[in-house]
Short mmCIF file of C-alpha atoms and ligand atoms in Angstrom, two decimals:
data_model
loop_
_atom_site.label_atom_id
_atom_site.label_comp_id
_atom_site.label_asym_id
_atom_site.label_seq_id
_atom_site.Cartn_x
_atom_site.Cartn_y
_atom_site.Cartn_z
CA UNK A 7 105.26 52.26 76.20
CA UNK A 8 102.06 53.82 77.63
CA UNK A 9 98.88 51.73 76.94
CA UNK A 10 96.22 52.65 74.33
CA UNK A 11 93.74 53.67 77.37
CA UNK A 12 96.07 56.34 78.75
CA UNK A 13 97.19 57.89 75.14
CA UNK A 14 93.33 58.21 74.56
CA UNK A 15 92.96 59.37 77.75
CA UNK A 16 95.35 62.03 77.19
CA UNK A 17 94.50 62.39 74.04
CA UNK A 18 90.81 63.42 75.20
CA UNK A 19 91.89 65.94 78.02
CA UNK A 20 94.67 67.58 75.60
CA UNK A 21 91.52 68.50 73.10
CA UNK A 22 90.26 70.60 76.17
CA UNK A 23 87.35 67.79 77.01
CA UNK A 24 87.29 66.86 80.63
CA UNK A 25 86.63 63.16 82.05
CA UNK A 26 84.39 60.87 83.61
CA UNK A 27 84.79 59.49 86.72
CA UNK A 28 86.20 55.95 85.65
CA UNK A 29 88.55 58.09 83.80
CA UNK A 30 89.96 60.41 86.18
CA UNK A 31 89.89 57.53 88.58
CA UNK A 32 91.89 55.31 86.06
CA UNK A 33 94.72 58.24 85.99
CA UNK A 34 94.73 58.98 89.79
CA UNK A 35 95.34 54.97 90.03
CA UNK A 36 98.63 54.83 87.73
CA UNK A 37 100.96 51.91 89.43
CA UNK A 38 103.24 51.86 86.22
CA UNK A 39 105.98 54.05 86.40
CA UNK A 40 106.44 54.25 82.21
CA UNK A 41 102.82 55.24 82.40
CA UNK A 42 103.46 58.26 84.78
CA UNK A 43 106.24 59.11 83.35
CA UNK A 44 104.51 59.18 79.91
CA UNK A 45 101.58 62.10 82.01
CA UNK A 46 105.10 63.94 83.52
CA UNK A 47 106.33 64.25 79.83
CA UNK A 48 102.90 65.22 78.72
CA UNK A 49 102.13 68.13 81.09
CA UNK A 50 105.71 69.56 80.89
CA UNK A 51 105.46 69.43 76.89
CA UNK A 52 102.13 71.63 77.33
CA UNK A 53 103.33 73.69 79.82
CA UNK A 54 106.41 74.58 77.76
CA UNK A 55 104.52 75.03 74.51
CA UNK A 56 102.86 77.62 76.24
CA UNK A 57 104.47 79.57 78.92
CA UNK A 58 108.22 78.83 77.01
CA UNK A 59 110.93 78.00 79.77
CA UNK A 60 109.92 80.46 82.14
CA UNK A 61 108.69 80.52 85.64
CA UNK A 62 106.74 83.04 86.88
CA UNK A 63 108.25 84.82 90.16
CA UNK A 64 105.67 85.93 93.43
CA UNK A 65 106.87 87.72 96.28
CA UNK A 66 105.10 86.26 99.57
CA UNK A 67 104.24 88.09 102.51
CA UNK A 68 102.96 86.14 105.21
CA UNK A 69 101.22 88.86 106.98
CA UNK A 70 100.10 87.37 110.12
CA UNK A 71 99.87 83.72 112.23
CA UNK A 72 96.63 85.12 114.27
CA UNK A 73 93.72 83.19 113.09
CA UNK A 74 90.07 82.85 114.39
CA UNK A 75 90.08 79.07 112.66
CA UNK A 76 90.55 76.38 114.00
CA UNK A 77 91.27 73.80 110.78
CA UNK A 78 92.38 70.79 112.00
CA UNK A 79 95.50 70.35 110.03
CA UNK A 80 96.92 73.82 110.37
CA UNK A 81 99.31 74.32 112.52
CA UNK A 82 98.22 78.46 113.37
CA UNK A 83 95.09 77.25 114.03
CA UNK A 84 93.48 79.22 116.82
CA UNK A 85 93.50 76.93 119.61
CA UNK A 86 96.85 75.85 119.34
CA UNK A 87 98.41 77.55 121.98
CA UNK A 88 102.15 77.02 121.51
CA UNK A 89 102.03 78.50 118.10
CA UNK A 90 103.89 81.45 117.97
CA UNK A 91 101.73 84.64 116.85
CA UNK A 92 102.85 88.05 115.03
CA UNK A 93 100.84 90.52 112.63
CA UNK A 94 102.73 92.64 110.02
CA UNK A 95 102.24 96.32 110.49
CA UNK A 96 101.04 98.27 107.63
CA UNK A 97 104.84 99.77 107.21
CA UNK A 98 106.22 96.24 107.47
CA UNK A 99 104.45 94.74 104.82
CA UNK A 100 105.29 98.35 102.79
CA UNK A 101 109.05 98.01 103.60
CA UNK A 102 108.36 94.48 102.21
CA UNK A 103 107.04 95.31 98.95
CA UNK A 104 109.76 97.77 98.19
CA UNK A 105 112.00 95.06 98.91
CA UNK A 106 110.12 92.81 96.60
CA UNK A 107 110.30 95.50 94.19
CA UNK A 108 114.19 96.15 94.32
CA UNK A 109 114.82 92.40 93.68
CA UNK A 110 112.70 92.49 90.43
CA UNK A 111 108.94 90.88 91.66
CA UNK A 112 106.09 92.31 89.63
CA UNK A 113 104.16 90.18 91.83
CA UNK A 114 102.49 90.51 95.80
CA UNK A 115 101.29 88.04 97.55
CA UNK A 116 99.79 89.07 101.00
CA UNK A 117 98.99 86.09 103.20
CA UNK A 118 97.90 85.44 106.28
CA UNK A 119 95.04 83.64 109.24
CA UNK A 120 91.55 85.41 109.02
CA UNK A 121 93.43 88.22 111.82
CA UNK A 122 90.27 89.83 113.22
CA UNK A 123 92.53 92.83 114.51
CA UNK A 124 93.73 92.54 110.26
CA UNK A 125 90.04 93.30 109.34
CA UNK A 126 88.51 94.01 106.40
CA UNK A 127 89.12 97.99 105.90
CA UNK A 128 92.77 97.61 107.26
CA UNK A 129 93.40 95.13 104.70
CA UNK A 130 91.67 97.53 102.08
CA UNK A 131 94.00 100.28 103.22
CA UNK A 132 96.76 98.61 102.61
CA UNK A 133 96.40 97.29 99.46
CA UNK A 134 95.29 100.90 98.72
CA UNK A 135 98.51 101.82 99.23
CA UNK A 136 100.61 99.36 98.09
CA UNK A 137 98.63 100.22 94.95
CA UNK A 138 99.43 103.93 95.21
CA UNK A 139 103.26 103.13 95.43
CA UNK A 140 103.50 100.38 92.92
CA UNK A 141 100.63 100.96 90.47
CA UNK A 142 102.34 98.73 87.88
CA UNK A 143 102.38 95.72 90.45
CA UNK A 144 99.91 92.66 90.80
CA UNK A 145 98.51 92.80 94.31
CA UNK A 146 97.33 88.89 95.67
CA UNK A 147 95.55 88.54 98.63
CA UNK A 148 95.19 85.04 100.34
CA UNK A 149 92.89 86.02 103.38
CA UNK A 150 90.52 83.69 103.82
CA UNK A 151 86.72 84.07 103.59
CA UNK A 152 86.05 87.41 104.31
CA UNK A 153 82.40 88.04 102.50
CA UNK A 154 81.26 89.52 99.47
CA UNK A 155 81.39 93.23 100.45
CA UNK A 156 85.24 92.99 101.52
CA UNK A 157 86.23 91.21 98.17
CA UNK A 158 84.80 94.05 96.45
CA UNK A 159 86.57 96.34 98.83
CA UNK A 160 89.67 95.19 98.09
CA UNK A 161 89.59 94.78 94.60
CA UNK A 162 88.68 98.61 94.25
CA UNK A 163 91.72 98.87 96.30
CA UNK A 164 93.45 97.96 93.44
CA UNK A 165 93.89 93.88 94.06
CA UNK A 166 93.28 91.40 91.32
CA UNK A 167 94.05 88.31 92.16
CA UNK A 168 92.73 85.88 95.23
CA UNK A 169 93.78 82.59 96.56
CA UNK A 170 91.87 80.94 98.82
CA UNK A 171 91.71 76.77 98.48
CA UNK A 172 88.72 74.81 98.32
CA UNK A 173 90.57 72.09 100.44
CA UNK A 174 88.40 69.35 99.31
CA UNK A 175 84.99 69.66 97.57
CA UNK A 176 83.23 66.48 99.50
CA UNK A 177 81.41 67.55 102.91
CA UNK A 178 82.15 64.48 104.80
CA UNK A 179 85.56 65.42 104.38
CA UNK A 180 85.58 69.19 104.54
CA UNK A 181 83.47 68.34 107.70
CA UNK A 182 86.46 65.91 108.80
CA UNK A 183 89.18 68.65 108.09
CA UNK A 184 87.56 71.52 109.55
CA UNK A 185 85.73 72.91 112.86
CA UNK A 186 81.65 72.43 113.31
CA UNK A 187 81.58 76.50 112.13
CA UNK A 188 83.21 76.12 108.40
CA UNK A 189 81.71 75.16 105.72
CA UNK A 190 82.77 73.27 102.09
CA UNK A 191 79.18 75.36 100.19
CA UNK A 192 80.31 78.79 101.62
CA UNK A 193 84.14 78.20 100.59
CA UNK A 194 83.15 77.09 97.18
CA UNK A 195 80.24 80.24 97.11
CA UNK A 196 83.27 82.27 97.86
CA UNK A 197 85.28 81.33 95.11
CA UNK A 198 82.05 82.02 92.87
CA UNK A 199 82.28 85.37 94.38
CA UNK A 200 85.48 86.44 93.81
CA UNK A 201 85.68 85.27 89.87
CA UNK A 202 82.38 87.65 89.48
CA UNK A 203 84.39 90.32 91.14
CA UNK A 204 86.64 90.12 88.23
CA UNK A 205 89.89 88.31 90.46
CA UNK A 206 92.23 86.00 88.87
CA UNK A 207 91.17 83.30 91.39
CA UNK A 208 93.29 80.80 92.69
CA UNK A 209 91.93 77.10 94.52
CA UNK A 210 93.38 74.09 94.79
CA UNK A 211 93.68 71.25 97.77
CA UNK A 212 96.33 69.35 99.89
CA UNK A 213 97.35 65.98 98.76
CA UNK A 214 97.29 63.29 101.09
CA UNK A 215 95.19 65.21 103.81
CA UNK A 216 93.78 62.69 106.68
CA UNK A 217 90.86 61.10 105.42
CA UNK A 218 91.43 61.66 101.88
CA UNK A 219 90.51 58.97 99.12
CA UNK A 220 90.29 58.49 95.73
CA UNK A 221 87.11 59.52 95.23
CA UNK A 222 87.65 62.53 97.39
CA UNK A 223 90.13 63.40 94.86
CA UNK A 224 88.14 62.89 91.85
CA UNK A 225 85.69 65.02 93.11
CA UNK A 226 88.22 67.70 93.55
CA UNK A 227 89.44 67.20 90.10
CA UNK A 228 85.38 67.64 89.09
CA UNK A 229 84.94 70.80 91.12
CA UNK A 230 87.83 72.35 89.32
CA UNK A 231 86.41 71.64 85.81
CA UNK A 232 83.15 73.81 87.35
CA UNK A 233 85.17 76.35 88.63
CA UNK A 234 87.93 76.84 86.10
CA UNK A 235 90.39 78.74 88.46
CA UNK A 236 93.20 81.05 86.86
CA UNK A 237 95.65 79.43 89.58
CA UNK A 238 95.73 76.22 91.24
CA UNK A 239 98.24 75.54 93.94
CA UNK A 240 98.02 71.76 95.21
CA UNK A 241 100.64 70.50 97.70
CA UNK A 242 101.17 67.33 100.04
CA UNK A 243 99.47 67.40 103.38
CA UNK A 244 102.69 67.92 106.27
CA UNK A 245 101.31 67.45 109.85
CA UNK A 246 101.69 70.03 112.19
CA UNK A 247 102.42 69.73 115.42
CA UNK A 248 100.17 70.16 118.62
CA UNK A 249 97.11 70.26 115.83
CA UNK A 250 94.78 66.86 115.95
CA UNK A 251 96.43 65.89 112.87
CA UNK A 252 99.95 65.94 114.78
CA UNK A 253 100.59 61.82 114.35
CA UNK A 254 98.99 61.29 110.67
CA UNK A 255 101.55 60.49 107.83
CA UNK A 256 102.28 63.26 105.08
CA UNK A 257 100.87 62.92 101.72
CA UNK A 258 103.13 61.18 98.80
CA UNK A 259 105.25 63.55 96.98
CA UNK A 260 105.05 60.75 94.06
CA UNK A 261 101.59 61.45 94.24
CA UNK A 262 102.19 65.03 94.56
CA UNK A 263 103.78 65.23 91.04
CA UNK A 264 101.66 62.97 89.58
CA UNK A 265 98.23 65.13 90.34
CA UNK A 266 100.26 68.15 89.24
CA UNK A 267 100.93 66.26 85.61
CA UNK A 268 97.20 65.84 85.41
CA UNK A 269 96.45 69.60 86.49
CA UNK A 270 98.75 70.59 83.59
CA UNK A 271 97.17 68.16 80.98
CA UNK A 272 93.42 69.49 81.96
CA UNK A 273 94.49 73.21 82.40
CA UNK A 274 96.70 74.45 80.00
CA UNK A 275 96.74 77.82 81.14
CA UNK A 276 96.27 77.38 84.62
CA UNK A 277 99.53 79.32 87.21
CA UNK A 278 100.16 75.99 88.81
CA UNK A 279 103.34 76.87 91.82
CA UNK A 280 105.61 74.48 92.54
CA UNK A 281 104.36 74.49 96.05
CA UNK A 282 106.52 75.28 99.14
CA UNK A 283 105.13 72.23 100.49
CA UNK A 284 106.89 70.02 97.87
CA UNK A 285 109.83 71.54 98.43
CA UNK A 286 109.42 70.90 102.37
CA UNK A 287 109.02 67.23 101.72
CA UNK A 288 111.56 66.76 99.14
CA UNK A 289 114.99 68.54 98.69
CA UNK A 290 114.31 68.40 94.67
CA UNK A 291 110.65 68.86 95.25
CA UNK A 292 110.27 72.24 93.19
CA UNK A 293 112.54 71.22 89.96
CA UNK A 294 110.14 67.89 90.13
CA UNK A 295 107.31 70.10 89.62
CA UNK A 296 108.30 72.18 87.28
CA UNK A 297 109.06 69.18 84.99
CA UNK A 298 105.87 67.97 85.62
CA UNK A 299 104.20 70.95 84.61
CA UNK A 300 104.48 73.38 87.44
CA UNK A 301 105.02 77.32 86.17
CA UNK A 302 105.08 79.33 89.19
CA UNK A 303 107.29 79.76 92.24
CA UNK A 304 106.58 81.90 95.41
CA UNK A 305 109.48 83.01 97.69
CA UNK A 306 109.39 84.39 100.95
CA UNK A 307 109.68 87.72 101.13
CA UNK A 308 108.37 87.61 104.91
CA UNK A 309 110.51 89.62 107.45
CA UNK A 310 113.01 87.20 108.14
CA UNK A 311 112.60 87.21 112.09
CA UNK A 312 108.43 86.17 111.50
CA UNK A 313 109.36 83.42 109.00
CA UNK A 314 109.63 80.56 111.41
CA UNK A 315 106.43 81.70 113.40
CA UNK A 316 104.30 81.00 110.11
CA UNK A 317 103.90 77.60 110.76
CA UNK A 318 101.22 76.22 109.10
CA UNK A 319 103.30 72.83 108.97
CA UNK A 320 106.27 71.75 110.51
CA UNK A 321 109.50 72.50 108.97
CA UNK A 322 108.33 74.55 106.34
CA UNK A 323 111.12 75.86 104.11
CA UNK A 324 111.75 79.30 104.34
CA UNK A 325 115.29 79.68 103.44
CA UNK A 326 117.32 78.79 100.68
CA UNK A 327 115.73 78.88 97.18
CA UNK A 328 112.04 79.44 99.18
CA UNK A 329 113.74 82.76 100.27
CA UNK A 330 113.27 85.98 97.68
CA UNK A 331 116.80 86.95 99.21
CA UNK A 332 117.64 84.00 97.14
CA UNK A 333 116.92 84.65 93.41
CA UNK A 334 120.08 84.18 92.19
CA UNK A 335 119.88 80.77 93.88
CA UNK A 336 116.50 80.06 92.14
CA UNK A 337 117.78 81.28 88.60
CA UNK A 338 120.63 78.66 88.90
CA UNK A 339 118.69 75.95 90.43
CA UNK A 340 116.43 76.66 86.97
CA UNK A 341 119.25 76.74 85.02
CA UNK A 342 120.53 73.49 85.79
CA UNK A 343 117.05 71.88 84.30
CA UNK A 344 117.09 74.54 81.56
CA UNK A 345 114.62 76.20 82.82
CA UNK A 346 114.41 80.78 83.69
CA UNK A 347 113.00 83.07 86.28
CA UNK A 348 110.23 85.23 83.99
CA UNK A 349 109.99 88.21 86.34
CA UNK A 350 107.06 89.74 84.89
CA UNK A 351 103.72 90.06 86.48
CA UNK A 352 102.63 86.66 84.36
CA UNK A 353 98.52 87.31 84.46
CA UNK A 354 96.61 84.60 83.36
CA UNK A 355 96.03 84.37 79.51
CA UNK A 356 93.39 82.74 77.91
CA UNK A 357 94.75 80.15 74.99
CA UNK A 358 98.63 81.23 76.56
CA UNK A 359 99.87 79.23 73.40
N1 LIG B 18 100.09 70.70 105.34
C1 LIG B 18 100.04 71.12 104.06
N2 LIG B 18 99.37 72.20 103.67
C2 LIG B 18 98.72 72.90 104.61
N3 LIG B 18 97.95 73.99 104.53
C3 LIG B 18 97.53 74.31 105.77
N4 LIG B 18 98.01 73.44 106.67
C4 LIG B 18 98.74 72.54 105.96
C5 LIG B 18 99.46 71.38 106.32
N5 LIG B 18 99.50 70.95 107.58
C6 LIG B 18 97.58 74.60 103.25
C7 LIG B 18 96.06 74.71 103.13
C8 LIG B 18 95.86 76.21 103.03
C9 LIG B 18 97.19 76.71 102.54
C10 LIG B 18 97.48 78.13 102.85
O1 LIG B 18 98.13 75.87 103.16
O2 LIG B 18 95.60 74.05 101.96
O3 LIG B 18 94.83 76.58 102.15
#
C-alpha cells in the first residue's frame, strides 16, 4: 500500500497543480517498489482515460549523420571521425514518405545533425513538397537550432510540429554535456520560439546522462511545467563510442519508466514515445513504457542501408518492431498487453479526456 505522502502527492499533480521541489524530489527518490508501482498504475490509468488503448504511429526519417556539433554524448558528433556519414536526397526522403504513406503513417518525422549542406531553404523545400504530395499528413522536423527566421520558413512550408530537446535545463550541466559554442538559454529561447510560431513542440532530456543528479532532474521536471510542451520524449543516456562519454555507464531503465510515470501524472495530454532508446536498453523496453504511460511510438522508416550509420548511440535498434516495415509486428506486440496501433495523425488535444 502506497503511503499517505505519495497518494497526496498524486493526488495534487492529478488536479493539474504542479510541485515543489521537496516534492518532485520525494517522487524522483522512490526506493519502494509498491510505491512505484502504485505511480506506473497511476500514469497508465490517465493515459488510458484519455487517449483509450491506442498508440499513436510516426514514421522516422533520419535524414542525415552530418553534424556541425560536437555534443559530447552523441555519437555523430562532428569530430568523431569514424562515424559513418550520409545525407538523404530530397527524392530519398520523398520515396520515403510515400512509403510511410502506403503502410498507413499520417505522421513524418524528418530527423537529422544540423547538416550545413541540409540548410535552411533546402529543408524548406522539402517540406514544401512533402506538403504538396501529402497535404493531409503531419510534417515533424527535428533539426536542431536553426533560428527564428527558418522556423518560420518551415512552418509556412507546411510543418507543424518540432522536436528539439532541452537536454537538461541547469548550465553547469548543459555546459558539461555540450561544446564551449552551445548554449542551455538559446536552446530553451528556441523552444519559446517555435511554440509562438504556432508548432506542436516537442522537449524532453536523456536519463542518466554523465553528470546528471537529482536536482538536475528536478529542474528539468520545473522547466517543463514553464514550457508546457505538446510532446516530450525522455530516454536513458547509451554511450557512444569514440565520443568522450565512450566509458560512462547508461542511464537506469527502472529509472527510465519511473520518470515517464511522473511525465504522465503531470501531463495528461502530453505525446510521450516510448523511446527507441528504451527499447535499445531493454528487449521489453517499449511495452514497459506504454504501461507506464507512454502513447507514442516512432519506427524507422530510414532507407534501410543508412540505418546503421545513424548512430547517435551504440546499438541502437533499428530493426524489428523499431522498423515501420514492421507494423504488423508492432500491432501484435500491442496486442499482447491489450493495447492498438491508432494510425491517425494524433495532434495534440487540449483536455484529450
Ligand atoms: N544516448 C541517448 N540519447 C542520446 N541522444 C543523443 N545521443 C544520445 C545518447 N548517447 C538523444 C539526445 C537528442 C536526441 C535526438 O537523442 O537527447 O536530443
Amino acid at each position: 500500500m502506497a503511503d499517505k505522502m505519495l497518494h497526496a502527492i498524486v493526488n495534487r499533480l492529478a488536479a493539474g497543480h504542479s510541485l515543489e521541489r521537496s516534492q518532485w524530489r520525494y517522487l524522483l527518490t522512490l526506493r519502494d517498489d509498491d510505491d512505484k508501482e502504485f505511480l506506473r498504475r497511476s500514469a497508465a490509468d490517465i493515459a488510458v482515460s484519455h487517449f483509450g488503448k491506442g498508440i499513436y504511429v510516426r514514421a522516422l526519417v533520419e535524414i542525415s549523420s552530418y553534424c556541425r556539433n560536437n555534443c559530447n554524448y552523441c555519437g555523430i558528433r562532428c569530430s568523431n571521425k569514424s562515424a559513418s556519414r550520409y545525407r538523404l536526397t530530397k527524392e530519398q526522403i520523398l520515396n520515403c514518405c510515400k512509403e510511410g504513406d502506403m503502410m498507413g503513417f499520417n505522421t513524418f518525422v524528418l530527423q537529422g545533425g544540423e547538416d550545413p549542406i541540409q540548410d535552411n531553404e533546402w529543408i524548406a523545400d522539402v517540406v514544401k513538397s512533402i506538403h504538396a504530395e501529402f497535404p493531409d499528413k503531419a510534417i515533424t522536423l527535428s533539426v536542431g537550432e536553426r533560428g527564428y527566421d527558418a522556423y518560420r520558413a518551415f512552418r509556412e512550408a507546411g510543418a507543424c510540429r518540432y522536436l528539439m530537446r532541452h537536454e537538461t535545463r541547469d548550465e553547469a550541466h548543459y555546459a558539461r554535456l555540450h561544446p564551449a559554442n552551445m548554449n542551455a538559454s538559446s536552446r530553451r529561447n528556441a523552444l519559446l520560439q517555435l511554440k509562438e510560431l504556432g508548432y506542436q513542440v516537442g522537449s524532453g532530456m536523456m536519463i542518466g546522462s554523465p553528470y546528471q543528479t537529482i536536482d538536475n532532474l528536478i529542474d528539468d521536471f520545473m522547466f517543463l511545467d514553464e514550457l508546457q510542451p505538446h510532446m516530450i520524449g525522455i530516454g536513458p543516456f547509451i554511450p557512444a563510442q569514440n565520443t568522450p562519454f565512450e566509458y560512462f555507464k547508461s542511464g537506469s531503465v527502472e529509472f527510465t519508466i519511473l520518470s515517464v510515470s511522473l511525465l504522465r501524472i503531470r501531463f495528461p495530454n502530453a505525446l510521450i514515445p516510448a523511446t527507441t532508446a528504451l527499447a535499445t536498453l531493454h528487449p521489453q523496453g517499449r511495452l514497459m513504457a506504454i504501461l507506464a504511460g507512454a502513447n507514442v511510438v516512432m519506427p524507422n522508416l530510414s532507407p534501410m542501408d543508412v540505418r546503421e550509420k545513424y548512430a547517435i548511440y551504440d546499438n541502437k535498434k533499428s530493426n524489428g518492431n523499431e522498423s515501420a516495415q514492421q507494423l504488423k509486428g508492432l500491432e501484435n506486440e500491442l496486442a499482447g498487453i491489450g493495447y492498438y496501433v491508432d494510425y491517425s495523425r494524433g495532434d495534440y488535444v487540449e483536455n484529450k479526456k
